Each structure stands twice: as structure tokens, then as C-alpha cells.
Short mmCIF file of C-alpha atoms in Angstrom, two decimals:
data_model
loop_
_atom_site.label_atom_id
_atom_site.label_comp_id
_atom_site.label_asym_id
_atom_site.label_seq_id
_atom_site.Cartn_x
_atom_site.Cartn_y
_atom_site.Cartn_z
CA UNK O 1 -15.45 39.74 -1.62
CA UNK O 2 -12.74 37.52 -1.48
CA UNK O 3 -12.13 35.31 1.75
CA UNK O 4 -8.35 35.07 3.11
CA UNK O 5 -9.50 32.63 5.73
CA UNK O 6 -11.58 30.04 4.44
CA UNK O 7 -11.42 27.03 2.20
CA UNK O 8 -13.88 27.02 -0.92
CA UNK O 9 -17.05 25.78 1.17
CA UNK O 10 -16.65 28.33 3.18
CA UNK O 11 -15.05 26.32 6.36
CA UNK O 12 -12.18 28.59 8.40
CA UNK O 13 -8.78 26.75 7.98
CA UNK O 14 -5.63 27.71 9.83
CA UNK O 15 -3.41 29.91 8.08
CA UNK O 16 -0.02 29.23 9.44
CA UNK O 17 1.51 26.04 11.69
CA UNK O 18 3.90 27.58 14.41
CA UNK O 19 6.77 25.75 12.45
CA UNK O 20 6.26 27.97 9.53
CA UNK O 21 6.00 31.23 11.43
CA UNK O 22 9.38 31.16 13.47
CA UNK O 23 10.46 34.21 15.94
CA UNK O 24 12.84 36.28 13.70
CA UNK O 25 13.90 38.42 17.01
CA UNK O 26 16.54 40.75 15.22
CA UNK O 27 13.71 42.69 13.80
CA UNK O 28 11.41 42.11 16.85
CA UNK O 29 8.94 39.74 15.16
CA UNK O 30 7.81 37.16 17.69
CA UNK O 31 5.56 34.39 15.88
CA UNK O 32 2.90 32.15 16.60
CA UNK O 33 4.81 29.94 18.74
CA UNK O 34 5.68 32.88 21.10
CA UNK O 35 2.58 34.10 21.63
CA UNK O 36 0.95 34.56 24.47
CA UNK O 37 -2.68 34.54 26.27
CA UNK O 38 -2.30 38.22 26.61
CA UNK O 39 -2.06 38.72 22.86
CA UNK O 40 -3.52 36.01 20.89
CA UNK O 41 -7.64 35.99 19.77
CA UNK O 42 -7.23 32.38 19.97
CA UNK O 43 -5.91 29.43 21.60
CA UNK O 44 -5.33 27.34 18.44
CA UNK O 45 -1.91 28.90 17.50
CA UNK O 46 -2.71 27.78 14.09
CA UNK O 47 -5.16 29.81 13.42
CA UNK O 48 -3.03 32.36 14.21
CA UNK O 49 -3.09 34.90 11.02
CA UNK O 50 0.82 36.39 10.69
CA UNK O 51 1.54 38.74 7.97
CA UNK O 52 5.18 37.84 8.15
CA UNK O 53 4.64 33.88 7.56
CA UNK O 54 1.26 34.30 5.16
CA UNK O 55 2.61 37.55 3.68
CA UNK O 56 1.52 36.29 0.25
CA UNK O 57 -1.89 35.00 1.14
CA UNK O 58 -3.45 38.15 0.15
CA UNK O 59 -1.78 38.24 -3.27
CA UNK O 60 -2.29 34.42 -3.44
CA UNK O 61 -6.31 34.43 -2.98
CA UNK O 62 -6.68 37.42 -4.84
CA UNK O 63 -5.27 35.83 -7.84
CA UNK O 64 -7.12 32.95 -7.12
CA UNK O 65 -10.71 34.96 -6.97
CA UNK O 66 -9.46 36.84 -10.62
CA UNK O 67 -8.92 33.37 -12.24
CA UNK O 68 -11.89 31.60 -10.87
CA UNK O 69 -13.96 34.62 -11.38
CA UNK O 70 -12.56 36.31 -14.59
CA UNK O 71 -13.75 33.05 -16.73
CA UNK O 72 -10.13 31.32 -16.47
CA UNK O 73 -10.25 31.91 -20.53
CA UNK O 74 -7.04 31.92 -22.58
CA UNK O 75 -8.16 35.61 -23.69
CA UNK O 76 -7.98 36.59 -20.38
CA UNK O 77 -4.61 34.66 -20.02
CA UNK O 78 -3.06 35.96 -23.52
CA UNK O 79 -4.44 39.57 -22.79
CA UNK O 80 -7.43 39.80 -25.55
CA UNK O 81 -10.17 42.47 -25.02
CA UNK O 82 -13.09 41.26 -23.47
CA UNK O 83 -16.35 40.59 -26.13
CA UNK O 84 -18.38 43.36 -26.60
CA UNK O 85 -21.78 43.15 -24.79
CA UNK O 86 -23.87 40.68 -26.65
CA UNK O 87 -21.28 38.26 -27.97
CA UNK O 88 -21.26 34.63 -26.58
CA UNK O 89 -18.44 32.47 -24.98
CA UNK O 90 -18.19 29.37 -25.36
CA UNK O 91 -17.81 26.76 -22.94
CA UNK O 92 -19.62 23.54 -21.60
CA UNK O 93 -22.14 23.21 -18.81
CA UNK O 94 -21.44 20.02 -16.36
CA UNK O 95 -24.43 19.20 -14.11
CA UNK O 96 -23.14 18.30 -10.87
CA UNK O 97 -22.89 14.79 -9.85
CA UNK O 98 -22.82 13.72 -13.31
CA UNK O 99 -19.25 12.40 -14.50
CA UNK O 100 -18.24 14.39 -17.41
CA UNK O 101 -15.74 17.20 -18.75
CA UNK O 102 -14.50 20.15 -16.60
CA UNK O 103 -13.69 22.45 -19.61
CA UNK O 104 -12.20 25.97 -19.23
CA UNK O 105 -13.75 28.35 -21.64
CA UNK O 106 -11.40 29.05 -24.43
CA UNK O 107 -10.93 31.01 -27.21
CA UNK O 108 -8.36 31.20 -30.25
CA UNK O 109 -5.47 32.81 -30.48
CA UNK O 110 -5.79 36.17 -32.75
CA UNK O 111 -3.38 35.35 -36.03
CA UNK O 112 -2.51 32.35 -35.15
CA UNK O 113 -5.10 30.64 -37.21
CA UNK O 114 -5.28 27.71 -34.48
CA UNK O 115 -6.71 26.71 -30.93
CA UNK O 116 -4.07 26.73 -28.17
CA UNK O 117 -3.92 23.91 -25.73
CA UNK O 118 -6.18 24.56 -22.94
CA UNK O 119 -5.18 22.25 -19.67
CA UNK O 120 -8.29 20.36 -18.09
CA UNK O 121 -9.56 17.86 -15.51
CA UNK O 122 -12.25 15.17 -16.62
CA UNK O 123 -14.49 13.50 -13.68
CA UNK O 124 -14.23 9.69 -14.05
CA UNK O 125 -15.66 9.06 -10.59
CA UNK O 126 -17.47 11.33 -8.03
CA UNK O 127 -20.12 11.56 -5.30
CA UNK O 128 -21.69 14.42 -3.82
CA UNK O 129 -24.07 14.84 -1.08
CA UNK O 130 -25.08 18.17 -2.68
CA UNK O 131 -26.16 17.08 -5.58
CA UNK O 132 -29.65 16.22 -5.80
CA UNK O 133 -31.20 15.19 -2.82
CA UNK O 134 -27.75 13.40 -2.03
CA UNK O 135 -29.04 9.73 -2.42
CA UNK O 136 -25.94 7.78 -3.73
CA UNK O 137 -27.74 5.30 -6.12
CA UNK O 138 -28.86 8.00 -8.35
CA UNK O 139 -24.84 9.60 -8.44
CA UNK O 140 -24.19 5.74 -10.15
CA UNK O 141 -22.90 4.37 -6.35
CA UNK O 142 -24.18 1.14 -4.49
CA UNK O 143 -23.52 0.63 -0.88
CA UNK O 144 -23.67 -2.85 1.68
CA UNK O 145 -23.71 -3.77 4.92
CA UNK O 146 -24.57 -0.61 6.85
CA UNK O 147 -26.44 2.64 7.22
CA UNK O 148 -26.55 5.41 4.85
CA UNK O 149 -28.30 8.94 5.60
CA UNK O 150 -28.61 11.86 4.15
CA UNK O 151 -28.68 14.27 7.14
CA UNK O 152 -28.13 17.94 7.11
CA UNK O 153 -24.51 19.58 8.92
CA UNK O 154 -24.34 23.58 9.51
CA UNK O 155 -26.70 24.04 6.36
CA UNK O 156 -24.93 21.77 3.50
CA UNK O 157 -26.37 18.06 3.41
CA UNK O 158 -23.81 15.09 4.21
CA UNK O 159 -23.86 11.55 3.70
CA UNK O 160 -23.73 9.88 7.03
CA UNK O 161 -22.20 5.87 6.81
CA UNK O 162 -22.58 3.60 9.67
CA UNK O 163 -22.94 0.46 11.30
CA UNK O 164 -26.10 -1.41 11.56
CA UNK O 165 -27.61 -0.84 15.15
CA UNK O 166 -26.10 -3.60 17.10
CA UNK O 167 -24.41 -5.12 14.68
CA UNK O 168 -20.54 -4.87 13.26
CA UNK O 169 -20.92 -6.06 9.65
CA UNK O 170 -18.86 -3.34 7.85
CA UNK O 171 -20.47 -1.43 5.52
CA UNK O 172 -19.32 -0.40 1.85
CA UNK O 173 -20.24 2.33 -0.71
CA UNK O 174 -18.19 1.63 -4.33
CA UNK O 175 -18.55 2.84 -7.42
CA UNK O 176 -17.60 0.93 -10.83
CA UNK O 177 -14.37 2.52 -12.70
CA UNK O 178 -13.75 1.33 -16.50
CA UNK O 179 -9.97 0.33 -15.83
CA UNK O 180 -8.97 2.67 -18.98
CA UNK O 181 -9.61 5.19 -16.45
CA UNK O 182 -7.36 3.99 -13.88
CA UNK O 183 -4.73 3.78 -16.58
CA UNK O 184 -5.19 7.04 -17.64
CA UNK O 185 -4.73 8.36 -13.62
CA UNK O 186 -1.47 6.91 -13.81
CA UNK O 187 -0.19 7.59 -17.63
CA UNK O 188 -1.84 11.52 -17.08
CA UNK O 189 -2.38 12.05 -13.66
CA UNK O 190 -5.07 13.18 -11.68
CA UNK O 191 -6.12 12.91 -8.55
CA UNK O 192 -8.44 10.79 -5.93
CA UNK O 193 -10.16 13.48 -3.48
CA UNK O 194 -12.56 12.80 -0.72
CA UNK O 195 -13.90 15.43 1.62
CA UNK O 196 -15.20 13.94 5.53
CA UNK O 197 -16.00 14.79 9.14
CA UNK O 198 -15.97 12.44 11.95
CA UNK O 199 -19.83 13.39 13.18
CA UNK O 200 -20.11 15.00 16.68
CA UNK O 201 -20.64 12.22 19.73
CA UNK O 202 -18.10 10.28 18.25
CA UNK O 203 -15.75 9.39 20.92
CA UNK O 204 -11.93 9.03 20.57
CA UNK O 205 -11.14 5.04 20.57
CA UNK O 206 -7.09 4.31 20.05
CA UNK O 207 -6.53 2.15 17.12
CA UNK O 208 -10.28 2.32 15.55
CA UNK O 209 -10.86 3.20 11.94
CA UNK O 210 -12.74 5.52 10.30
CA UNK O 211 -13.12 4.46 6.42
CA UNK O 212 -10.37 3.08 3.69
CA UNK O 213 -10.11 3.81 0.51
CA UNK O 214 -9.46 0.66 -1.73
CA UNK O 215 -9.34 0.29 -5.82
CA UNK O 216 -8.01 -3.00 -7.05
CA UNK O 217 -7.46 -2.78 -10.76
CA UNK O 218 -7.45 -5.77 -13.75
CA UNK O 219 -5.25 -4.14 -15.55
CA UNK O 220 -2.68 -1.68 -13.62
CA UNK O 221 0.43 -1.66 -15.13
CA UNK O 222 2.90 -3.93 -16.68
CA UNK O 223 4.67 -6.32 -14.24
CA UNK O 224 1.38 -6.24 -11.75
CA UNK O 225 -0.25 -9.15 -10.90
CA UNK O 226 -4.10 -8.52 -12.36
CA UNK O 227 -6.28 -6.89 -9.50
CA UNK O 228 -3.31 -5.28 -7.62
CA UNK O 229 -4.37 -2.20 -5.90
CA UNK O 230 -4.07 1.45 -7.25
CA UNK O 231 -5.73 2.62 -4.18
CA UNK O 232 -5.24 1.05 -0.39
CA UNK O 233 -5.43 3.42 2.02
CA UNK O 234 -7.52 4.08 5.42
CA UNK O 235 -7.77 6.31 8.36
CA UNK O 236 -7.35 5.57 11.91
CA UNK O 237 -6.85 7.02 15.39
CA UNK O 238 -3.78 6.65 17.77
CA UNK O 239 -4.66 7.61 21.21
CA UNK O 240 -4.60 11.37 20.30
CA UNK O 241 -4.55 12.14 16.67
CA UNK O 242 -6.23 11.02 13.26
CA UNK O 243 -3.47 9.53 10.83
CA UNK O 244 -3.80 8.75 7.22
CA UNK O 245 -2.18 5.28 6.55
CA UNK O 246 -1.27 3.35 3.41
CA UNK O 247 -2.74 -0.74 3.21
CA UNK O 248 0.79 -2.53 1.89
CA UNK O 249 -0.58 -5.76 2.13
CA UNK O 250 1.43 -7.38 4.65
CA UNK O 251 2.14 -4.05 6.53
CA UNK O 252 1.04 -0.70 6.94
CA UNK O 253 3.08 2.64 6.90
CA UNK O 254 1.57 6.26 7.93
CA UNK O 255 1.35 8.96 4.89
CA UNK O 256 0.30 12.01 7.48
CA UNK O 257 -1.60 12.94 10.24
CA UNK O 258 -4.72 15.30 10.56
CA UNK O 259 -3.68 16.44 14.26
CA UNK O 260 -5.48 15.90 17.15
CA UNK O 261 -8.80 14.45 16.65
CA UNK O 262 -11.78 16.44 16.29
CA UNK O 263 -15.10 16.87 14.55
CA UNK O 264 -13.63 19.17 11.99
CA UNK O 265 -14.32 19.26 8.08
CA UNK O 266 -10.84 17.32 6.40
CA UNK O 267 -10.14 17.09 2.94
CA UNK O 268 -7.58 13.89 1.89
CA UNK O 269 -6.54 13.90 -1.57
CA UNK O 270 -3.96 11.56 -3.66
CA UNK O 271 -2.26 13.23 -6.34
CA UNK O 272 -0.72 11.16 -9.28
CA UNK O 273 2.00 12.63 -11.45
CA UNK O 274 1.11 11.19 -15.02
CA UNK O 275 3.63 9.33 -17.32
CA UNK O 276 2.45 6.49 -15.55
CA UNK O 277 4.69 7.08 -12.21
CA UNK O 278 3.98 5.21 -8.83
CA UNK O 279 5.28 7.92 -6.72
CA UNK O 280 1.54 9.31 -5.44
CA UNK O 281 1.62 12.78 -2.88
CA UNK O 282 -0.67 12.54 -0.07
CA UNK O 283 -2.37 16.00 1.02
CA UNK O 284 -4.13 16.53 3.81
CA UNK O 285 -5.97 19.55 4.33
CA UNK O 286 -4.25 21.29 1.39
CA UNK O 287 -0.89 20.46 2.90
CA UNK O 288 1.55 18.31 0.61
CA UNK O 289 3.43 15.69 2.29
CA UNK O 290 5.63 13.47 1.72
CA UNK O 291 5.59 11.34 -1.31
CA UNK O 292 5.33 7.58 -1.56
CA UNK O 293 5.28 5.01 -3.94
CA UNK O 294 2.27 2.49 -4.58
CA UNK O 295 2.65 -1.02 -4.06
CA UNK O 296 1.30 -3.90 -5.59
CA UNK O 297 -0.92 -6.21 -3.51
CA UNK O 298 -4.19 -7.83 -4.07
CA UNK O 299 -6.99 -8.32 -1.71
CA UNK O 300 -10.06 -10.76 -2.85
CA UNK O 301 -12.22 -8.96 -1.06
CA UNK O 302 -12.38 -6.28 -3.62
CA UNK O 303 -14.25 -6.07 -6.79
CA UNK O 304 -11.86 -5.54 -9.52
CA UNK O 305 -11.92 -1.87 -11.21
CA UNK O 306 -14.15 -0.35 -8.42
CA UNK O 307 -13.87 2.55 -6.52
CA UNK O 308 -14.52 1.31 -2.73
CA UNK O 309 -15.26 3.05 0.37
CA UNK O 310 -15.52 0.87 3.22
CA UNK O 311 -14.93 0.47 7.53
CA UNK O 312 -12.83 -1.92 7.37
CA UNK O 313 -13.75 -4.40 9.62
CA UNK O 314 -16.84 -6.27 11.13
CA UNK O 315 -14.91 -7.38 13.69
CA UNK O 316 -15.35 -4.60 15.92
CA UNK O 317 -16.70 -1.10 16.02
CA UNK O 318 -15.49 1.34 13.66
CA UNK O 319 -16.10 5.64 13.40
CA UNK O 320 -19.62 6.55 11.69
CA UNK O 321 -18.02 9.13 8.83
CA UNK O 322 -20.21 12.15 6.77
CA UNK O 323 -19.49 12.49 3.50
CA UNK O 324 -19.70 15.80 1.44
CA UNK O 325 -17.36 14.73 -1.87
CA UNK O 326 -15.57 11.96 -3.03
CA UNK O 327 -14.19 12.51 -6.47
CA UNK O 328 -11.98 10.85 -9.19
CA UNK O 329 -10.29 13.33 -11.92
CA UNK O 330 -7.84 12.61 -14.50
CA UNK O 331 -5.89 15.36 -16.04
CA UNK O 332 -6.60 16.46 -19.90
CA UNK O 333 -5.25 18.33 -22.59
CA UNK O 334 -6.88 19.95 -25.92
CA UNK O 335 -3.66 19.42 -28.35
CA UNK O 336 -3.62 22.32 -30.86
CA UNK O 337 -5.34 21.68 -33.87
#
């Protein structure tokens, strides 16, 4: 079975934004944004599934599902036969919430005489409430200042952060990062992910935060001052939506928005080109937008070369956040041998 209208944990995700599936009225189509009450099967128009603006999701998945499902192996890739029942592939187990080597099986090349390179992503950094019983000291994290619970949502566990009853001392999870790794993010990209929900009987409060996302590094690149930040960014409402913003020190400058506020599943992730570029792509739940270019800045209220998750502020209230993932990956190849 292969899902055309869900994400990979299973959560529905809209298929189509109005703006991508436009009324092309000299062939009669009428999109999502002319769509009425009288023939819609919901009122979120972008859930709306069109044929004409997601024509290639079908094709798209489906390809998906073979890769993930077919072994991703370079036989499969190149065209080999399959091994005859019996035989063994190879290929490395990673337990989960253990930082180690996402390897795609592999196999040579017949009359070659070599290996070809085989593309892969190592975990330098990652949480996730599903591993284990969740609890983030034994995934390598520590955590200040607030609450931290493991709580169940719609059958998978999250990690629920929070203020101390009755008090605003912000709280903050981090997680130490040798910098080698952050140089490698930048020399052969990767990307920082972190997948969240705003809990139900959360109110909507304009202007107050729901986590940042801050890694100050000794060593970033040359020309930074040491402990400049390769990550500095945080969430926060407006009086309607959630927006993803990026910390520039002295200012601040929106990356995105997640749309109106809700109680939804999100998924934020930072993608970093490699050959050490600055230019970073935001995505927000699996949309790309609009690239931007890190800045250096330092903030003493950081620990150098850690990975830090944090409210913000103790100055006033702040969102209480669930956690599912947060994850650090750098990009690797096998060079032929």
C-alpha cells in the first residue's frame, strides 16, 4: 500500500495550496480556489486533492515506495538480478537514537572490479521521543530550567517542554556537537531537522515564542569571530499565524510561515549546500522557501559547539512545545576504491 496523502508518520498533509492549482477555464478546469461548498469534501482548500495540480503525485510516491522499499541498492539502481534465495546483502544496522551511519546497502559493479560511490547521510546529532522510553538523557541530551515529559499524542510518544508551574525561567534541552561536525555541515552539507506540535489548550498569544534553535560554534569558518552562530533561529506567533524567524543578532528577519496557527504536526528543517556555503534553505512542512544566508553573531549565553533548544525568554510566558525528532545529518560519500 502506498499512501498519496500522508507524510512518513502517517500524518495527512495538504496536497496542493490554491496558488499552485490555478483555474485553467479554456479547458473547463476550475481549481481549488474556485471551489465551492457544494463541491468540496472539505473546507481547508488545501487539502483539496487536484489531479491537474498533483498530477505527478502518484508517479512521485510510487517511486518513492519502490526505492524505500526495493532496498535503495545500486543493483537495483544499475539493473542487476536480484540474489538468489539464500544469499546475503550487506548493509549496516543503526539502532535508533544512537548517532551513527545511515548506509544504503550496496553492492559492486559486475566487471568493473571496483565499488561505486554510494551517496549517504551520517547522524551527528538526534533526539527521538520514540526511541526507548523517550527519556532525553539516555539519547546523550541534558535539559534546564523547565519541565520535560514524556506523554503519549494519537498513539506515538512526544516529548512535552515547559515552564515550571508558576514560574518563567526558560527552559533548555542541548546536546554537545564536536565542532568537526559543524564544519563538515557546512564543507558537505546536511541538514538540521526538528519535527513539533504546539500541544492542544495552547492558546494563540501575538508575539509569544514557541522554541529557538541556537548552535554557536568555536570554530565556524574563516573570518568568524570564535563562537559565532551556525544556528539562530526561533518560532513565534503574529496575531494569526506561526512564523519561522532567523536571530541576526541585532535584528530579526522572517524565513516562512506555517499558516494559521493550530495544533498540527510541523516539520522545520535547514538545509546546507556543502562546499562550505552560507546560503542555508528553510523548509517548512516539506515546502522549500526562500534561501538566506547565515550571519555571524555571538550570544554568551550559549555553550560553544552545542546543539540548543530553548524558550527563549524567562521574562514572560512562552508556548509549551512536543517533540517527536530533532536531528542533525551531514551528507557522505563512499569514494570508489
Amino acid at each position: 500500500f502506498v499512501p498519496l496523502m500522508t507524510d512518513e508518520h502517517g500524518v495527512n498533509v495538504p496536497t496542493n495550496e490554491p496558488s499552485e492549482d490555478p483555474d485553467i477555464i479554456p479547458a473547463g478546469y476550475y481549481g481549488a480556489a474556485s471551489r465551492t461548498a457544494s463541491n468540496w469534501t472539505s473546507a481547508d482548500r488545501k487539502t483539496h486533492f487536484s489531479s491537474w495540480a498533483r498530477r505527478g503525485i502518484v508517479s512521485d510516491r510510487l517511486a518513492g515506495a519502490i526505492l524505500q522499499y526495493a532496498g535503495r541498492t545500486l543493483s537495483f539502481l544499475t539493473g542487476q538480478s536480484a540474489p538468489q534465495s539464500g544469499g546475503t546483502t550487506p548493509g549496516d544496522d543503526v539502532s535508533p537514537g544512537v548517532p551513527g551511519v545511515e548506509k544504503p546497502q550496496d553492492g559492486g559493479v559486475a566487471g568493473t572490479g571496483h565499488d561505486e560511490a554510494v551517496s549517504s547521510t551520517r547522524t551527528v546529532a538526534e533526539y527521538d521521543a520514540n526511541s526507548g522510553n523517550g527519556v532525553w538523557t539516555e539519547q546523550q541530551w541534558g535539559a534546564a530550567g523547565g519541565k520535560g515529559t514524556v506523554t503519549d499524542d494519537g498513539g506515538r510518544k512526544a516529548l512535552r517542554l515547559e515552564k515550571q508551574p508558576g514560574k518563567l525561567t526558560s527552559w533548555k534541552m542541548f546536546c554537545t556537537v564536536a565542532v568537526e561536525e559543524a564544519k563538515n555541515l557546512l564543507s558537505k552539507g546536511g541538514e538540521i531537522a526538528v519535527r513539533f506540535k504546539i500541544p492542544d489548550g495552547s492558546e494563540l498569544v501575538n508575539g509569544q515564542f514557541v522554541f529557538g534553535l541556537y548552535w554557536p560554534v568555536s570554530q565556524w569558518a574563516s573570518g568568524a569571530a570564535a563562537n559565532s552562530m551556525l544556528a539562530s533561529f526561533f518560532l513565534q506567533t503574529d496575531a494569526s499565524n506561526l512564523n519561522l524567524m532567523h536571530h541576526k543578532g541585532t535584528s530579526n528577519a522572517q524565513l516562512g510561515t506555517f499558516g494559521a496557527f493550530d495544533h498540527n504536526w510541523h516539520t522545520v528543517v535547514f538545509r546546507f549546500a556543502g562546499n562550505n556555503s552560507e546560503r542555508v534553505v528553510p523548509v517548512i512542512d516539506g515546502t522549500e522557501q526562500t534561501a538566506f544566508d547565515l550571519v555571524m553573531w555571538t550570544n554568551d549565553g550559549f555553550t560553544a559547539d552545542t546543539l540548543t533548544l530553548t524558550d527563549i525568554t524567562g521574562a514572560k510566558a512562552t508556548y509549551p512545545v512536543l517533540l517527536d525528532t530533532v536531528t542533525v545529518k551531514v551528507n557522505e560519500s563512499r569514494a570508489s576504491s
